[in-house]
PDB file of C-alpha atoms in Angstrom:
ATOM      1  CA  UNK A   1      97.783  11.679  57.014  1.00 29.00           C
ATOM      2  CA  UNK A   2      96.879  10.608  53.497  1.00 37.00           C
ATOM      3  CA  UNK A   3      95.316   7.294  52.597  1.00 39.00           C
ATOM      4  CA  UNK A   4      93.657   5.615  49.670  1.00 41.00           C
ATOM      5  CA  UNK A   5      89.945   5.928  50.365  1.00 52.00           C
ATOM      6  CA  UNK A   6      88.498   4.869  47.015  1.00 60.00           C
ATOM      7  CA  UNK A   7      89.410   3.066  43.830  1.00 76.00           C
ATOM      8  CA  UNK A   8      87.601   3.859  40.604  1.00 77.00           C
ATOM      9  CA  UNK A   9      86.421   0.412  39.590  1.00 87.00           C
ATOM     10  CA  UNK A  10      84.202   1.013  36.581  1.00 94.00           C
ATOM     11  CA  UNK A  11      85.169   0.949  32.875  1.00 93.00           C
ATOM     12  CA  UNK A  12      86.360   4.283  31.485  1.00 95.00           C
ATOM     13  CA  UNK A  13      85.467   5.423  27.966  1.00 96.00           C
ATOM     14  CA  UNK A  14      85.844   8.537  25.869  1.00 96.00           C
ATOM     15  CA  UNK A  15      82.511  10.259  25.171  1.00 97.00           C
ATOM     16  CA  UNK A  16      82.697   9.341  21.478  1.00 96.00           C
ATOM     17  CA  UNK A  17      83.066   5.666  22.378  1.00 95.00           C
ATOM     18  CA  UNK A  18      79.778   5.829  24.264  1.00 95.00           C
ATOM     19  CA  UNK A  19      77.979   8.142  21.821  1.00 96.00           C
ATOM     20  CA  UNK A  20      79.623   8.061  18.353  1.00 96.00           C
ATOM     21  CA  UNK A  21      78.020  11.386  17.321  1.00 97.00           C
ATOM     22  CA  UNK A  22      79.315  13.168  20.417  1.00 97.00           C
ATOM     23  CA  UNK A  23      82.046  15.182  18.694  1.00 96.00           C
ATOM     24  CA  UNK A  24      79.833  16.601  15.936  1.00 97.00           C
ATOM     25  CA  UNK A  25      76.676  17.332  17.931  1.00 97.00           C
ATOM     26  CA  UNK A  26      75.706  21.013  18.012  1.00 97.00           C
ATOM     27  CA  UNK A  27      74.505  22.379  21.332  1.00 96.00           C
ATOM     28  CA  UNK A  28      73.234  25.623  22.840  1.00 96.00           C
ATOM     29  CA  UNK A  29      75.325  27.472  25.421  1.00 93.00           C
ATOM     30  CA  UNK A  30      74.476  30.871  26.885  1.00 89.00           C
ATOM     31  CA  UNK A  31      76.591  33.613  28.500  1.00 83.00           C
ATOM     32  CA  UNK A  32      74.858  32.648  31.735  1.00 76.00           C
ATOM     33  CA  UNK A  33      76.804  29.394  31.585  1.00 72.00           C
ATOM     34  CA  UNK A  34      79.956  31.272  32.553  1.00 72.00           C
ATOM     35  CA  UNK A  35      80.919  29.927  35.950  1.00 72.00           C
ATOM     36  CA  UNK A  36      79.501  32.120  38.714  1.00 72.00           C
ATOM     37  CA  UNK A  37      80.694  30.256  41.810  1.00 68.00           C
ATOM     38  CA  UNK A  38      83.457  27.887  42.901  1.00 68.00           C
ATOM     39  CA  UNK A  39      80.835  25.195  43.546  1.00 69.00           C
ATOM     40  CA  UNK A  40      79.258  25.666  40.102  1.00 72.00           C
ATOM     41  CA  UNK A  41      80.063  23.266  37.267  1.00 87.00           C
ATOM     42  CA  UNK A  42      82.844  24.541  34.962  1.00 86.00           C
ATOM     43  CA  UNK A  43      82.021  25.432  31.380  1.00 91.00           C
ATOM     44  CA  UNK A  44      83.763  22.456  29.770  1.00 92.00           C
ATOM     45  CA  UNK A  45      81.631  20.011  31.753  1.00 94.00           C
ATOM     46  CA  UNK A  46      78.472  22.014  31.064  1.00 95.00           C
ATOM     47  CA  UNK A  47      79.317  21.526  27.393  1.00 96.00           C
ATOM     48  CA  UNK A  48      79.573  17.763  27.939  1.00 97.00           C
ATOM     49  CA  UNK A  49      76.285  17.738  29.846  1.00 97.00           C
ATOM     50  CA  UNK A  50      74.589  19.741  27.101  1.00 97.00           C
ATOM     51  CA  UNK A  51      75.852  17.326  24.443  1.00 97.00           C
ATOM     52  CA  UNK A  52      74.685  14.269  26.375  1.00 98.00           C
ATOM     53  CA  UNK A  53      71.231  15.822  26.721  1.00 98.00           C
ATOM     54  CA  UNK A  54      71.107  16.613  23.010  1.00 97.00           C
ATOM     55  CA  UNK A  55      71.961  13.010  22.176  1.00 97.00           C
ATOM     56  CA  UNK A  56      69.629  11.406  24.724  1.00 97.00           C
ATOM     57  CA  UNK A  57      66.661  13.603  23.778  1.00 97.00           C
ATOM     58  CA  UNK A  58      64.896  12.961  27.116  1.00 98.00           C
ATOM     59  CA  UNK A  59      61.237  13.776  27.701  1.00 98.00           C
ATOM     60  CA  UNK A  60      61.400  13.760  31.513  1.00 98.00           C
ATOM     61  CA  UNK A  61      64.467  14.811  33.542  1.00 98.00           C
ATOM     62  CA  UNK A  62      65.095  14.908  37.277  1.00 98.00           C
ATOM     63  CA  UNK A  63      68.051  16.744  38.813  1.00 98.00           C
ATOM     64  CA  UNK A  64      69.336  16.340  42.362  1.00 97.00           C
ATOM     65  CA  UNK A  65      71.157  19.565  43.257  1.00 92.00           C
ATOM     66  CA  UNK A  66      70.000  22.748  41.512  1.00 92.00           C
ATOM     67  CA  UNK A  67      72.405  25.186  43.171  1.00 88.00           C
ATOM     68  CA  UNK A  68      72.571  28.274  40.905  1.00 90.00           C
ATOM     69  CA  UNK A  69      71.058  26.382  37.996  1.00 93.00           C
ATOM     70  CA  UNK A  70      73.902  26.268  35.472  1.00 94.00           C
ATOM     71  CA  UNK A  71      73.460  22.556  34.869  1.00 96.00           C
ATOM     72  CA  UNK A  72      69.676  22.936  34.851  1.00 97.00           C
ATOM     73  CA  UNK A  73      69.982  25.565  32.124  1.00 96.00           C
ATOM     74  CA  UNK A  74      72.315  23.338  30.090  1.00 97.00           C
ATOM     75  CA  UNK A  75      69.746  20.540  30.276  1.00 98.00           C
ATOM     76  CA  UNK A  76      66.820  22.812  29.433  1.00 98.00           C
ATOM     77  CA  UNK A  77      68.539  24.486  26.474  1.00 98.00           C
ATOM     78  CA  UNK A  78      69.482  21.169  24.879  1.00 97.00           C
ATOM     79  CA  UNK A  79      66.322  19.106  25.205  1.00 98.00           C
ATOM     80  CA  UNK A  80      63.063  19.224  23.220  1.00 97.00           C
ATOM     81  CA  UNK A  81      60.624  22.050  23.873  1.00 96.00           C
ATOM     82  CA  UNK A  82      58.179  19.670  25.562  1.00 97.00           C
ATOM     83  CA  UNK A  83      60.765  18.187  27.941  1.00 98.00           C
ATOM     84  CA  UNK A  84      59.814  18.570  31.598  1.00 98.00           C
ATOM     85  CA  UNK A  85      62.650  19.116  34.056  1.00 98.00           C
ATOM     86  CA  UNK A  86      62.261  18.790  37.811  1.00 98.00           C
ATOM     87  CA  UNK A  87      65.153  20.034  39.908  1.00 97.00           C
ATOM     88  CA  UNK A  88      65.586  19.626  43.671  1.00 96.00           C
ATOM     89  CA  UNK A  89      67.624  21.728  46.080  1.00 92.00           C
ATOM     90  CA  UNK A  90      67.838  22.084  49.843  1.00 87.00           C
ATOM     91  CA  UNK A  91      65.561  24.837  51.234  1.00 84.00           C
ATOM     92  CA  UNK A  92      67.447  28.058  52.033  1.00 80.00           C
ATOM     93  CA  UNK A  93      66.364  27.896  55.677  1.00 73.00           C
ATOM     94  CA  UNK A  94      68.152  24.530  56.099  1.00 73.00           C
ATOM     95  CA  UNK A  95      71.542  25.583  54.698  1.00 66.00           C
ATOM     96  CA  UNK A  96      73.018  26.561  58.043  1.00 55.00           C
ATOM     97  CA  UNK A  97      71.903  23.386  59.806  1.00 59.00           C
ATOM     98  CA  UNK A  98      72.806  20.992  57.001  1.00 55.00           C
ATOM     99  CA  UNK A  99      76.071  19.095  57.508  1.00 55.00           C
ATOM    100  CA  UNK A 100      78.035  18.673  54.292  1.00 55.00           C
ATOM    101  CA  UNK A 101      80.675  16.109  53.438  1.00 51.00           C
ATOM    102  CA  UNK A 102      83.381  18.341  54.896  1.00 48.00           C
ATOM    103  CA  UNK A 103      81.535  18.543  58.202  1.00 46.00           C
ATOM    104  CA  UNK A 104      80.308  22.115  57.829  1.00 48.00           C
ATOM    105  CA  UNK A 105      77.116  23.881  56.914  1.00 53.00           C
ATOM    106  CA  UNK A 106      76.596  25.645  53.581  1.00 54.00           C
ATOM    107  CA  UNK A 107      78.412  28.859  54.538  1.00 55.00           C
ATOM    108  CA  UNK A 108      76.992  31.230  51.937  1.00 62.00           C
ATOM    109  CA  UNK A 109      73.740  32.320  50.362  1.00 70.00           C
ATOM    110  CA  UNK A 110      72.786  31.823  46.721  1.00 80.00           C
ATOM    111  CA  UNK A 111      69.702  32.190  44.559  1.00 84.00           C
ATOM    112  CA  UNK A 112      68.409  28.753  43.614  1.00 87.00           C
ATOM    113  CA  UNK A 113      68.314  28.477  39.832  1.00 89.00           C
ATOM    114  CA  UNK A 114      69.405  32.039  39.142  1.00 92.00           C
ATOM    115  CA  UNK A 115      71.119  30.967  35.888  1.00 93.00           C
ATOM    116  CA  UNK A 116      67.846  29.934  34.243  1.00 95.00           C
ATOM    117  CA  UNK A 117      65.487  32.427  35.895  1.00 95.00           C
ATOM    118  CA  UNK A 118      64.131  34.871  33.330  1.00 95.00           C
ATOM    119  CA  UNK A 119      65.223  32.818  30.312  1.00 96.00           C
ATOM    120  CA  UNK A 120      62.840  31.293  27.767  1.00 96.00           C
ATOM    121  CA  UNK A 121      63.749  27.883  29.181  1.00 97.00           C
ATOM    122  CA  UNK A 122      62.378  28.609  32.653  1.00 97.00           C
ATOM    123  CA  UNK A 123      58.901  27.375  31.690  1.00 97.00           C
ATOM    124  CA  UNK A 124      60.300  23.843  31.199  1.00 98.00           C
ATOM    125  CA  UNK A 125      61.627  23.707  34.758  1.00 98.00           C
ATOM    126  CA  UNK A 126      59.868  22.934  38.037  1.00 97.00           C
ATOM    127  CA  UNK A 127      61.754  23.533  41.282  1.00 96.00           C
ATOM    128  CA  UNK A 128      61.393  21.418  44.426  1.00 95.00           C
ATOM    129  CA  UNK A 129      62.885  22.711  47.661  1.00 93.00           C
ATOM    130  CA  UNK A 130      63.357  19.713  49.869  1.00 89.00           C
ATOM    131  CA  UNK A 131      66.070  17.897  51.772  1.00 87.00           C
ATOM    132  CA  UNK A 132      66.845  14.905  49.547  1.00 88.00           C
ATOM    133  CA  UNK A 133      66.510  12.511  52.486  1.00 87.00           C
ATOM    134  CA  UNK A 134      62.860  13.544  52.832  1.00 91.00           C
ATOM    135  CA  UNK A 135      62.096  13.342  49.110  1.00 95.00           C
ATOM    136  CA  UNK A 136      59.440  10.828  48.000  1.00 96.00           C
ATOM    137  CA  UNK A 137      60.155   9.506  44.478  1.00 97.00           C
ATOM    138  CA  UNK A 138      56.851   7.595  44.229  1.00 97.00           C
ATOM    139  CA  UNK A 139      55.049  10.082  41.914  1.00 97.00           C
ATOM    140  CA  UNK A 140      57.908   9.815  39.410  1.00 97.00           C
ATOM    141  CA  UNK A 141      58.437   6.053  39.512  1.00 97.00           C
ATOM    142  CA  UNK A 142      59.495   4.654  36.135  1.00 97.00           C
ATOM    143  CA  UNK A 143      59.081   8.009  34.354  1.00 97.00           C
ATOM    144  CA  UNK A 144      62.504   9.670  34.179  1.00 98.00           C
ATOM    145  CA  UNK A 145      64.581   9.387  31.004  1.00 97.00           C
ATOM    146  CA  UNK A 146      67.509  11.147  32.683  1.00 98.00           C
ATOM    147  CA  UNK A 147      68.362  11.573  36.351  1.00 98.00           C
ATOM    148  CA  UNK A 148      71.309  13.859  37.057  1.00 98.00           C
ATOM    149  CA  UNK A 149      72.906  13.604  40.516  1.00 98.00           C
ATOM    150  CA  UNK A 150      75.060  16.510  41.699  1.00 93.00           C
ATOM    151  CA  UNK A 151      73.951  17.378  45.229  1.00 88.00           C
ATOM    152  CA  UNK A 152      75.578  16.569  48.578  1.00 86.00           C
ATOM    153  CA  UNK A 153      78.564  14.333  47.770  1.00 86.00           C
ATOM    154  CA  UNK A 154      78.635  12.575  51.136  1.00 87.00           C
ATOM    155  CA  UNK A 155      78.208   8.813  50.673  1.00 90.00           C
ATOM    156  CA  UNK A 156      74.916   8.638  52.552  1.00 89.00           C
ATOM    157  CA  UNK A 157      73.385  11.411  50.425  1.00 91.00           C
ATOM    158  CA  UNK A 158      74.838  10.170  47.115  1.00 94.00           C
ATOM    159  CA  UNK A 159      73.566   6.686  47.904  1.00 95.00           C
ATOM    160  CA  UNK A 160      70.116   7.980  48.861  1.00 95.00           C
ATOM    161  CA  UNK A 161      69.863   9.997  45.639  1.00 96.00           C
ATOM    162  CA  UNK A 162      71.013   6.993  43.599  1.00 97.00           C
ATOM    163  CA  UNK A 163      68.480   4.667  45.208  1.00 97.00           C
ATOM    164  CA  UNK A 164      65.744   7.156  44.404  1.00 97.00           C
ATOM    165  CA  UNK A 165      67.089   7.590  40.870  1.00 98.00           C
ATOM    166  CA  UNK A 166      66.837   3.912  40.022  1.00 97.00           C
ATOM    167  CA  UNK A 167      63.225   3.887  41.213  1.00 97.00           C
ATOM    168  CA  UNK A 168      62.384   6.836  38.957  1.00 98.00           C
ATOM    169  CA  UNK A 169      64.218   5.590  35.875  1.00 97.00           C
ATOM    170  CA  UNK A 170      62.274   4.775  32.705  1.00 96.00           C
ATOM    171  CA  UNK A 171      63.004   1.469  30.905  1.00 94.00           C
ATOM    172  CA  UNK A 172      65.821   3.026  28.830  1.00 93.00           C
ATOM    173  CA  UNK A 173      66.619   5.827  31.261  1.00 96.00           C
ATOM    174  CA  UNK A 174      70.074   7.141  32.150  1.00 97.00           C
ATOM    175  CA  UNK A 175      71.644   8.132  35.469  1.00 98.00           C
ATOM    176  CA  UNK A 176      74.460  10.666  35.281  1.00 98.00           C
ATOM    177  CA  UNK A 177      76.622  11.394  38.321  1.00 98.00           C
ATOM    178  CA  UNK A 178      78.947  14.377  38.682  1.00 96.00           C
ATOM    179  CA  UNK A 179      82.186  14.138  40.689  1.00 92.00           C
ATOM    180  CA  UNK A 180      82.829  10.411  40.330  1.00 94.00           C
ATOM    181  CA  UNK A 181      86.356  11.659  39.678  1.00 85.00           C
ATOM    182  CA  UNK A 182      87.259  14.662  41.834  1.00 76.00           C
ATOM    183  CA  UNK A 183      89.967  17.207  42.533  1.00 69.00           C
ATOM    184  CA  UNK A 184      92.374  17.152  45.473  1.00 70.00           C
ATOM    185  CA  UNK A 185      90.629  20.112  47.100  1.00 64.00           C
ATOM    186  CA  UNK A 186      87.259  18.325  47.201  1.00 68.00           C
ATOM    187  CA  UNK A 187      87.967  15.017  48.978  1.00 73.00           C
ATOM    188  CA  UNK A 188      84.387  14.823  50.262  1.00 72.00           C
ATOM    189  CA  UNK A 189      83.429  13.713  46.736  1.00 81.00           C
ATOM    190  CA  UNK A 190      84.909  10.322  47.577  1.00 89.00           C
ATOM    191  CA  UNK A 191      81.363   9.492  48.690  1.00 89.00           C
ATOM    192  CA  UNK A 192      80.247   9.619  45.057  1.00 93.00           C
ATOM    193  CA  UNK A 193      83.099   7.313  44.011  1.00 94.00           C
ATOM    194  CA  UNK A 194      82.136   4.772  46.683  1.00 93.00           C
ATOM    195  CA  UNK A 195      78.462   5.034  45.765  1.00 96.00           C
ATOM    196  CA  UNK A 196      78.939   4.513  42.017  1.00 96.00           C
ATOM    197  CA  UNK A 197      81.373   1.637  42.566  1.00 96.00           C
ATOM    198  CA  UNK A 198      78.823  -0.035  44.807  1.00 95.00           C
ATOM    199  CA  UNK A 199      76.010   0.590  42.333  1.00 96.00           C
ATOM    200  CA  UNK A 200      78.104  -0.890  39.500  1.00 95.00           C
ATOM    201  CA  UNK A 201      78.793  -4.023  41.522  1.00 94.00           C
ATOM    202  CA  UNK A 202      75.042  -4.500  41.971  1.00 93.00           C
ATOM    203  CA  UNK A 203      73.718  -3.431  38.563  1.00 91.00           C
ATOM    204  CA  UNK A 204      76.688  -3.313  36.150  1.00 91.00           C
ATOM    205  CA  UNK A 205      76.508  -0.897  33.228  1.00 92.00           C
ATOM    206  CA  UNK A 206      78.334   2.107  34.757  1.00 96.00           C
ATOM    207  CA  UNK A 207      80.980   3.914  32.713  1.00 96.00           C
ATOM    208  CA  UNK A 208      83.371   6.699  33.694  1.00 96.00           C
ATOM    209  CA  UNK A 209      83.411   9.397  30.993  1.00 97.00           C
ATOM    210  CA  UNK A 210      87.070  10.151  30.338  1.00 95.00           C
ATOM    211  CA  UNK A 211      88.136  13.791  30.409  1.00 94.00           C
ATOM    212  CA  UNK A 212      85.320  14.659  32.803  1.00 95.00           C
ATOM    213  CA  UNK A 213      84.195  13.970  36.360  1.00 93.00           C
ATOM    214  CA  UNK A 214      81.032  12.218  35.127  1.00 96.00           C
ATOM    215  CA  UNK A 215      79.938   8.605  35.423  1.00 97.00           C
ATOM    216  CA  UNK A 216      76.931   7.252  33.544  1.00 98.00           C
ATOM    217  CA  UNK A 217      74.552   4.289  33.742  1.00 97.00           C
ATOM    218  CA  UNK A 218      71.838   3.262  31.295  1.00 93.00           C
ATOM    219  CA  UNK A 219      68.818   1.246  32.384  1.00 89.00           C
ATOM    220  CA  UNK A 220      69.302  -1.177  29.504  1.00 82.00           C
ATOM    221  CA  UNK A 221      72.433  -3.057  28.611  1.00 61.00           C
ATOM    222  CA  UNK A 222      75.195  -1.166  26.831  1.00 57.00           C
ATOM    223  CA  UNK A 223      76.738  -2.899  23.857  1.00 44.00           C
ATOM    224  CA  UNK A 224      78.973  -5.802  24.828  1.00 43.00           C
ATOM    225  CA  UNK A 225      82.108  -3.874  23.920  1.00 44.00           C
ATOM    226  CA  UNK A 226      81.246  -1.223  26.494  1.00 45.00           C
ATOM    227  CA  UNK A 227      79.721  -3.172  29.352  1.00 43.00           C
ATOM    228  CA  UNK A 228      82.324  -5.929  29.382  1.00 44.00           C
ATOM    229  CA  UNK A 229      85.406  -3.834  28.698  1.00 45.00           C
ATOM    230  CA  UNK A 230      88.200  -4.401  31.169  1.00 42.00           C
ATOM    231  CA  UNK A 231      89.509  -1.660  33.386  1.00 49.00           C
ATOM    232  CA  UNK A 232      92.384  -1.355  35.776  1.00 50.00           C
ATOM    233  CA  UNK A 233      91.520  -0.099  39.272  1.00 51.00           C
ATOM    234  CA  UNK A 234      92.572   3.541  39.620  1.00 51.00           C
ATOM    235  CA  UNK A 235      93.378   4.578  43.215  1.00 50.00           C
ATOM    236  CA  UNK A 236      92.054   7.831  44.576  1.00 50.00           C
ATOM    237  CA  UNK A 237      93.637   9.546  47.569  1.00 49.00           C
ATOM    238  CA  UNK A 238      92.042  11.849  50.085  1.00 49.00           C
ATOM    239  CA  UNK A 239      92.872  13.345  53.445  1.00 41.00           C
ATOM    240  CA  UNK A 240      91.804  11.106  56.316  1.00 31.00           C
TER     241      UNK A 240
END
């Protein structure tokens, strides 16, 4: 049976409408950005992530969901040399017991951060191995210029990561979610859609980035033309 589980309720904008210099910004991409796993972010979205980082110029970055580190490398290669990046991933010993959004464990092994290991960008990155539900954001409160959320897409986990993100955000900080829009073969990502919709209802300021699966929020008001733009609800279907 198929049913409408989520409706994308936030305004949708092209990247250049959010960041006018988006289309002409030069970024750094490495051969290691070639997709190395089905769960890894595809190259076109790594390019978008890299461009956003170049434009935001963040000093402190926190990432929920390292996986093989492709996104971490994109962030590190396109931020200033003194940027500090902290990236969190579930400990390897918990992969088999962790229940994902599709009701299974993580059925394969991978090297956390292998994409950035051994590169000149590795020194900018600190890795935390911790279940996100046990993570304490207190040491980072109010310090993060960018928080990127791309871990477990189940609603409870996406919501937990988002609640921690808002606590860590600096006065002009940005939250970026992956998989607000999702493909038919990944219906568990509906949890991210629900989470971002809910967050937007509470805080406003969320925007879906057209042509990608990203949604973005800035911890200061967007220009009126962005924050108050109208949008038509866009239904999303998933197996139920």
